[in-house]
Amino acid sequence: MAESKRKSLWNLLRAKSTAIRNFKDVAKEAGHRRTASDGDAGTLRRRSDLPAEFTSDRRRPRRPGAKGSKGKDRDYEIHRHDPGPLTDWPPSGMSSEEELSLGQAMQLISRGAPAFRGHKRPIPHAPDHYYTLYATVAGNHSDDTDAANLHDAMTQLMTLRKEGSGYANYPWETFEQPSYAFCFGKRAGTITLNHWVSLASVIPPSIPLRDSGVAPREITLDRIFERLQELERGLEDDDEDLMYKNLYRRLLRDPDKYLSPHKTLDKQITDLIMVLSRPDWIDFTLPKNQVATKFIYDNSLANASTYHKFFHQLLLSVELDLRINSGLHLAEAKEKLVAQIPPTIQWNLALARRWRENIRVDRIGEHPDQIRLRFKLQKRQVRMLKRFIQMMKWPNLSETIACLKQHEAQGTLTGHISSHAMAFFSGLILPGTTFPFLIMNSLVDIDPDRATDDLALLTHIHPHCGFQYRGSYTYWTAASIVGKVLAPTCLSIAGWVGPARPTVHLDRAQIARIRQRKPPARSQTVTPEDVKTMSERSDPLGPPAEVFPVKEYELVAPKMDEDEDYDYDGYLTDLVRIEMLHLRPSNTNDSKHSITSGATSSDNGPKWFDASIHFAIDGNSWPLRLTFDVNFVHAWPCSDGPHPLFFDYVYESVRADKLVHVRDWNGVYGGLNSSLDGSGMHVGGPKSFPGLGSNGLGGSKKGSNIMSAGGRTTTATDTTGQDQDNERVLVVEAFGVPDNEVLARAWCAHWGLSAVVADISKTCMACAIREAYAAALTVVILVDDGQKVDNKDE
């Protein structure tokens, strides 16, 4: 068994990349997709032959029922169009009856519009029903993306690339999954499209390792640190005999010492993996073990055995990491090898990488209290914490910074405060969700105010939480629904949202864990079939065809430009205001609902609360409960916009102040129709449709009129064969003050609907709607940061 495993690893190391051949196949397939099709629209709607649990009833865009190749025997004159931004559709000099070729359509409609593509990848060593999902975007002709800059967001230590230095180029290249290199959106409280798709991945909770039965040699603590100090200069891979002697005389036993010594890298890698597969090592895949410094913060004799075990495991992991990343291997071979290593071993490699990058051994000793380490990252981390304190407007700012400077001068930042502070200032941080709690707990521990003792139980085990300090501000994790909703009024850095408005329902210094439930099953769930068909369901041109009629597209925009009753200046200032954040102690014994935050009646930690926000809208108070753990996807920016929208991307728009009248959008809770009390609903494209009136949003009867983006009046039964199109997108115009966007987000949390959030100055309305179709979402929230900047200038 061991011999076959060694051979397979050696084959991986010697394997040559097939990336060029695969790229050609993909390019050929993509080219075939753009060729003319003789089939009618019905053939485009065939379901794939995937198993039933992977199929989706989500429809693809389709064209009117004309069969065959449209445009035959027609000879319209196609006018050249100025490549500048579109202001009218059809463009000047072009008739709505004309038909565009593929090249013309791509130049006129798709130029600068983002193209969304989904990816499904298997998980090594796991059954086929486990998989990871990703999304990539291209086509916007700029370097701008939907992801926040890791340095500016202070989240660079939440992610770690498996191979090479720097940040990952693709989300599957990181140790942590979903990848935090592509997690946070540029807008506060948002995530990226890739992270939204990745949340639907099915990842096994843990892959147990079989005990190899191979034990390492016994080694003393001083010999461990002696070898760690030697490895700071790198591996002796240029001297095969020395490398063999250092590994097998100090750490391992060679079972083939006399017949066939393990002097090659592939055999040594196999032996190290087998030793690290023993179940008695620390398992860093478990969340409770992911603050690695808790095993070494206590250097007393009482903790000596754990201290020794941790560094013994670390040394073996460093030896393995250096051999895998040896310059003697091809880059493709390294990538394939790391992908095949079990997750438990991969987390050991992540720990070894952090150690090699950030920590050096200054003094060696036989006992833990004699060891002295040097932390390369400490000065940078001090600057980061100072910036974090200032940006969060920490209530006890001056005294906390003074205390931080005192600890830095005395050299006590890493050994005399807490294990969380030691992890933060040393940089020995495993990728994933621990970092936000490390930086906040370091701040709380350094603050000399005794009131912070009530904030000592912040932990990544319960990420949906926040706290109030000194009655001045509240601070919430970016994972909590309160943080996601209040984010437009705050900053979002280091995985925290704040400073947010205080609440009378918490003490001056108190932690609140927020109970948030999973959204309804019928709301939005991304399936593998949705990911597979993402590019088809969101193509700017619609389904493949030989010609593309101009009349099937419409230039869409927010209705404020043409609605005479739309007082934009008033809308900016007076219509919506946040009244208060309300927290009600929750009954954690309620087991009727699935609670994502893990509240249990036996939890003796901080209290659990149900959150709601009260809004003042046109003189009335409207409470909205933040019940569901929804997400807000930052729209990918487009260029050369605005872009025309294909008629089959159906949407309806509503102003934020009218949103509270919208109930059960698209029948999420099983109702045949949504309802809207009163007017204020705008349907289809930029033209309002007469007669919608009080029936409005889903209040219309079966077969009621809906104006499509292309201007064609259809009925709901025409488009779906059912009472309504359950994929239609609700576009919420939340322009103006941040409270409008908070209202839109709170409404989503109240009903359990995730949404795409688009800054209209960077992403046109058409591209935002298409991204909602790509992400299988049915709500788009439009904001305009450009308008806020203009107002400030005035």
PDB file of N, CA and C in Angstrom, residues 584-639:
ATOM      1  N   ARG A 584     -34.287  42.182  20.886  1.00  0.00           N
ATOM      2  CA  ARG A 584     -35.174  41.520  21.842  1.00  0.00           C
ATOM      3  C   ARG A 584     -34.575  40.178  22.244  1.00  0.00           C
ATOM      4  N   PRO A 585     -34.405  39.905  23.549  1.00  0.00           N
ATOM      5  CA  PRO A 585     -33.873  38.592  23.962  1.00  0.00           C
ATOM      6  C   PRO A 585     -34.693  37.471  23.348  1.00  0.00           C
ATOM      7  N   SER A 586     -34.007  36.503  22.744  1.00  0.00           N
ATOM      8  CA  SER A 586     -34.698  35.447  22.011  1.00  0.00           C
ATOM      9  C   SER A 586     -34.878  34.214  22.876  1.00  0.00           C
ATOM     10  N   ASN A 587     -35.868  33.419  22.483  1.00  0.00           N
ATOM     11  CA  ASN A 587     -36.110  32.142  23.143  1.00  0.00           C
ATOM     12  C   ASN A 587     -35.315  31.081  22.403  1.00  0.00           C
ATOM     13  N   THR A 588     -34.154  30.732  22.924  1.00  0.00           N
ATOM     14  CA  THR A 588     -33.286  29.784  22.232  1.00  0.00           C
ATOM     15  C   THR A 588     -33.799  28.360  22.303  1.00  0.00           C
ATOM     16  N   ASN A 589     -34.902  28.132  23.023  1.00  0.00           N
ATOM     17  CA  ASN A 589     -35.487  26.797  23.058  1.00  0.00           C
ATOM     18  C   ASN A 589     -36.362  26.527  21.839  1.00  0.00           C
ATOM     19  N   ASP A 590     -36.600  27.584  21.023  1.00  0.00           N
ATOM     20  CA  ASP A 590     -37.450  27.424  19.858  1.00  0.00           C
ATOM     21  C   ASP A 590     -36.722  26.587  18.829  1.00  0.00           C
ATOM     22  N   SER A 591     -37.168  25.395  18.581  1.00  0.00           N
ATOM     23  CA  SER A 591     -36.495  24.467  17.659  1.00  0.00           C
ATOM     24  C   SER A 591     -37.267  24.269  16.369  1.00  0.00           C
ATOM     25  N   LYS A 592     -38.272  25.127  16.141  1.00  0.00           N
ATOM     26  CA  LYS A 592     -39.085  24.937  14.944  1.00  0.00           C
ATOM     27  C   LYS A 592     -38.368  25.426  13.699  1.00  0.00           C
ATOM     28  N   HIS A 593     -37.377  26.279  13.871  1.00  0.00           N
ATOM     29  CA  HIS A 593     -36.696  26.867  12.729  1.00  0.00           C
ATOM     30  C   HIS A 593     -35.220  26.490  12.770  1.00  0.00           C
ATOM     31  N   SER A 594     -34.632  26.450  11.587  1.00  0.00           N
ATOM     32  CA  SER A 594     -33.195  26.192  11.508  1.00  0.00           C
ATOM     33  C   SER A 594     -32.450  27.473  11.816  1.00  0.00           C
ATOM     34  N   ILE A 595     -31.572  27.430  12.797  1.00  0.00           N
ATOM     35  CA  ILE A 595     -30.868  28.617  13.255  1.00  0.00           C
ATOM     36  C   ILE A 595     -29.413  28.500  12.847  1.00  0.00           C
ATOM     37  N   THR A 596     -28.978  29.369  11.941  1.00  0.00           N
ATOM     38  CA  THR A 596     -27.625  29.252  11.417  1.00  0.00           C
ATOM     39  C   THR A 596     -26.583  29.653  12.435  1.00  0.00           C
ATOM     40  N   SER A 597     -26.942  30.461  13.408  1.00  0.00           N
ATOM     41  CA  SER A 597     -25.945  30.948  14.349  1.00  0.00           C
ATOM     42  C   SER A 597     -25.657  29.980  15.475  1.00  0.00           C
ATOM     43  N   GLY A 598     -26.368  28.889  15.567  1.00  0.00           N
ATOM     44  CA  GLY A 598     -26.036  27.836  16.510  1.00  0.00           C
ATOM     45  C   GLY A 598     -26.493  28.077  17.920  1.00  0.00           C
ATOM     46  N   ALA A 599     -27.545  28.856  18.115  1.00  0.00           N
ATOM     47  CA  ALA A 599     -28.034  29.110  19.475  1.00  0.00           C
ATOM     48  C   ALA A 599     -28.632  27.857  20.069  1.00  0.00           C
ATOM     49  N   THR A 600     -28.289  27.562  21.288  1.00  0.00           N
ATOM     50  CA  THR A 600     -28.854  26.422  22.002  1.00  0.00           C
ATOM     51  C   THR A 600     -29.214  26.850  23.411  1.00  0.00           C
ATOM     52  N   SER A 601     -30.171  26.174  23.966  1.00  0.00           N
ATOM     53  CA  SER A 601     -30.629  26.540  25.304  1.00  0.00           C
ATOM     54  C   SER A 601     -29.584  26.261  26.365  1.00  0.00           C
ATOM     55  N   SER A 602     -28.591  25.421  26.054  1.00  0.00           N
ATOM     56  CA  SER A 602     -27.571  25.079  27.043  1.00  0.00           C
ATOM     57  C   SER A 602     -26.362  26.006  26.974  1.00  0.00           C
ATOM     58  N   ASP A 603     -26.408  26.995  26.066  1.00  0.00           N
ATOM     59  CA  ASP A 603     -25.279  27.907  25.913  1.00  0.00           C
ATOM     60  C   ASP A 603     -25.270  28.897  27.074  1.00  0.00           C
ATOM     61  N   ASN A 604     -24.189  28.909  27.848  1.00  0.00           N
ATOM     62  CA  ASN A 604     -24.098  29.780  29.014  1.00  0.00           C
ATOM     63  C   ASN A 604     -23.300  31.044  28.722  1.00  0.00           C
ATOM     64  N   GLY A 605     -22.999  31.309  27.451  1.00  0.00           N
ATOM     65  CA  GLY A 605     -22.232  32.482  27.091  1.00  0.00           C
ATOM     66  C   GLY A 605     -23.105  33.709  26.990  1.00  0.00           C
ATOM     67  N   PRO A 606     -22.708  34.694  26.174  1.00  0.00           N
ATOM     68  CA  PRO A 606     -23.507  35.905  25.990  1.00  0.00           C
ATOM     69  C   PRO A 606     -24.933  35.596  25.525  1.00  0.00           C
ATOM     70  N   LYS A 607     -25.835  36.538  25.761  1.00  0.00           N
ATOM     71  CA  LYS A 607     -27.239  36.337  25.440  1.00  0.00           C
ATOM     72  C   LYS A 607     -27.489  36.381  23.936  1.00  0.00           C
ATOM     73  N   TRP A 608     -28.572  35.693  23.536  1.00  0.00           N
ATOM     74  CA  TRP A 608     -29.014  35.696  22.144  1.00  0.00           C
ATOM     75  C   TRP A 608     -30.159  36.688  21.991  1.00  0.00           C
ATOM     76  N   PHE A 609     -30.164  37.364  20.839  1.00  0.00           N
ATOM     77  CA  PHE A 609     -31.180  38.377  20.579  1.00  0.00           C
ATOM     78  C   PHE A 609     -31.767  38.205  19.175  1.00  0.00           C
ATOM     79  N   ASP A 610     -33.037  38.622  19.044  1.00  0.00           N
ATOM     80  CA  ASP A 610     -33.654  38.810  17.734  1.00  0.00           C
ATOM     81  C   ASP A 610     -33.567  40.294  17.404  1.00  0.00           C
ATOM     82  N   ALA A 611     -33.082  40.603  16.209  1.00  0.00           N
ATOM     83  CA  ALA A 611     -32.835  42.001  15.837  1.00  0.00           C
ATOM     84  C   ALA A 611     -33.917  42.510  14.893  1.00  0.00           C
ATOM     85  N   SER A 612     -34.201  43.783  14.994  1.00  0.00           N
ATOM     86  CA  SER A 612     -35.099  44.462  14.056  1.00  0.00           C
ATOM     87  C   SER A 612     -34.676  45.920  13.977  1.00  0.00           C
ATOM     88  N   ILE A 613     -35.077  46.564  12.899  1.00  0.00           N
ATOM     89  CA  ILE A 613     -34.787  47.986  12.712  1.00  0.00           C
ATOM     90  C   ILE A 613     -36.099  48.700  12.439  1.00  0.00           C
ATOM     91  N   HIS A 614     -36.317  49.822  13.110  1.00  0.00           N
ATOM     92  CA  HIS A 614     -37.519  50.622  12.913  1.00  0.00           C
ATOM     93  C   HIS A 614     -37.172  51.819  12.029  1.00  0.00           C
ATOM     94  N   PHE A 615     -37.984  52.029  10.993  1.00  0.00           N
ATOM     95  CA  PHE A 615     -37.785  53.126  10.051  1.00  0.00           C
ATOM     96  C   PHE A 615     -38.940  54.117  10.148  1.00  0.00           C
ATOM     97  N   ALA A 616     -38.625  55.389   9.952  1.00  0.00           N
ATOM     98  CA  ALA A 616     -39.640  56.423   9.794  1.00  0.00           C
ATOM     99  C   ALA A 616     -39.774  56.714   8.305  1.00  0.00           C
ATOM    100  N   ILE A 617     -40.959  56.410   7.750  1.00  0.00           N
ATOM    101  CA  ILE A 617     -41.198  56.588   6.320  1.00  0.00           C
ATOM    102  C   ILE A 617     -42.430  57.462   6.151  1.00  0.00           C
ATOM    103  N   ASP A 618     -42.213  58.670   5.686  1.00  0.00           N
ATOM    104  CA  ASP A 618     -43.317  59.588   5.403  1.00  0.00           C
ATOM    105  C   ASP A 618     -44.235  59.730   6.621  1.00  0.00           C
ATOM    106  N   GLY A 619     -43.615  59.863   7.794  1.00  0.00           N
ATOM    107  CA  GLY A 619     -44.386  60.100   9.000  1.00  0.00           C
ATOM    108  C   GLY A 619     -44.887  58.867   9.710  1.00  0.00           C
ATOM    109  N   ASN A 620     -44.648  57.685   9.149  1.00  0.00           N
ATOM    110  CA  ASN A 620     -45.082  56.437   9.769  1.00  0.00           C
ATOM    111  C   ASN A 620     -43.878  55.611  10.198  1.00  0.00           C
ATOM    112  N   SER A 621     -44.074  54.807  11.250  1.00  0.00           N
ATOM    113  CA  SER A 621     -43.004  53.945  11.745  1.00  0.00           C
ATOM    114  C   SER A 621     -43.196  52.532  11.199  1.00  0.00           C
ATOM    115  N   TRP A 622     -42.132  51.980  10.606  1.00  0.00           N
ATOM    116  CA  TRP A 622     -42.184  50.640  10.003  1.00  0.00           C
ATOM    117  C   TRP A 622     -41.084  49.775  10.607  1.00  0.00           C
ATOM    118  N   PRO A 623     -41.444  48.768  11.391  1.00  0.00           N
ATOM    119  CA  PRO A 623     -40.419  47.836  11.904  1.00  0.00           C
ATOM    120  C   PRO A 623     -40.179  46.705  10.903  1.00  0.00           C
ATOM    121  N   LEU A 624     -38.925  46.360  10.710  1.00  0.00           N
ATOM    122  CA  LEU A 624     -38.554  45.226   9.858  1.00  0.00           C
ATOM    123  C   LEU A 624     -37.637  44.311  10.659  1.00  0.00           C
ATOM    124  N   ARG A 625     -38.011  43.068  10.762  1.00  0.00           N
ATOM    125  CA  ARG A 625     -37.215  42.098  11.510  1.00  0.00           C
ATOM    126  C   ARG A 625     -36.058  41.579  10.664  1.00  0.00           C
ATOM    127  N   LEU A 626     -34.899  41.524  11.243  1.00  0.00           N
ATOM    128  CA  LEU A 626     -33.721  40.967  10.559  1.00  0.00           C
ATOM    129  C   LEU A 626     -33.682  39.471  10.873  1.00  0.00           C
ATOM    130  N   THR A 627     -34.613  38.761  10.288  1.00  0.00           N
ATOM    131  CA  THR A 627     -34.841  37.361  10.656  1.00  0.00           C
ATOM    132  C   THR A 627     -33.895  36.416   9.957  1.00  0.00           C
ATOM    133  N   PHE A 628     -33.616  36.656   8.677  1.00  0.00           N
ATOM    134  CA  PHE A 628     -32.940  35.657   7.858  1.00  0.00           C
ATOM    135  C   PHE A 628     -31.498  36.058   7.543  1.00  0.00           C
ATOM    136  N   ASP A 629     -30.667  35.048   7.432  1.00  0.00           N
ATOM    137  CA  ASP A 629     -29.244  35.238   7.133  1.00  0.00           C
ATOM    138  C   ASP A 629     -29.062  35.350   5.622  1.00  0.00           C
ATOM    139  N   VAL A 630     -29.412  36.507   5.077  1.00  0.00           N
ATOM    140  CA  VAL A 630     -29.292  36.727   3.643  1.00  0.00           C
ATOM    141  C   VAL A 630     -27.941  37.365   3.337  1.00  0.00           C
ATOM    142  N   ASN A 631     -27.614  37.440   2.057  1.00  0.00           N
ATOM    143  CA  ASN A 631     -26.353  38.031   1.623  1.00  0.00           C
ATOM    144  C   ASN A 631     -26.624  39.079   0.557  1.00  0.00           C
ATOM    145  N   PHE A 632     -25.671  39.995   0.427  1.00  0.00           N
ATOM    146  CA  PHE A 632     -25.776  41.056  -0.562  1.00  0.00           C
ATOM    147  C   PHE A 632     -24.545  40.992  -1.457  1.00  0.00           C
ATOM    148  N   VAL A 633     -24.774  40.748  -2.731  1.00  0.00           N
ATOM    149  CA  VAL A 633     -23.700  40.515  -3.702  1.00  0.00           C
ATOM    150  C   VAL A 633     -23.356  41.827  -4.392  1.00  0.00           C
ATOM    151  N   HIS A 634     -22.107  42.215  -4.319  1.00  0.00           N
ATOM    152  CA  HIS A 634     -21.661  43.438  -4.993  1.00  0.00           C
ATOM    153  C   HIS A 634     -21.643  43.207  -6.503  1.00  0.00           C
ATOM    154  N   ALA A 635     -22.319  44.067  -7.234  1.00  0.00           N
ATOM    155  CA  ALA A 635     -22.400  43.905  -8.691  1.00  0.00           C
ATOM    156  C   ALA A 635     -21.040  44.160  -9.328  1.00  0.00           C
ATOM    157  N   TRP A 636     -20.731  43.345 -10.320  1.00  0.00           N
ATOM    158  CA  TRP A 636     -19.476  43.510 -11.046  1.00  0.00           C
ATOM    159  C   TRP A 636     -19.558  44.766 -11.903  1.00  0.00           C
ATOM    160  N   PRO A 637     -18.545  45.632 -11.882  1.00  0.00           N
ATOM    161  CA  PRO A 637     -18.611  46.866 -12.678  1.00  0.00           C
ATOM    162  C   PRO A 637     -18.552  46.566 -14.174  1.00  0.00           C
ATOM    163  N   CYS A 638     -19.212  47.392 -14.948  1.00  0.00           N
ATOM    164  CA  CYS A 638     -19.155  47.259 -16.404  1.00  0.00           C
ATOM    165  C   CYS A 638     -18.476  48.493 -16.985  1.00  0.00           C
ATOM    166  N   SER A 639     -18.140  48.433 -18.249  1.00  0.00           N
ATOM    167  CA  SER A 639     -17.539  49.567 -18.944  1.00  0.00           C
ATOM    168  C   SER A 639     -18.295  49.804 -20.241  1.00  0.00           C
TER     169      SER A 639
END
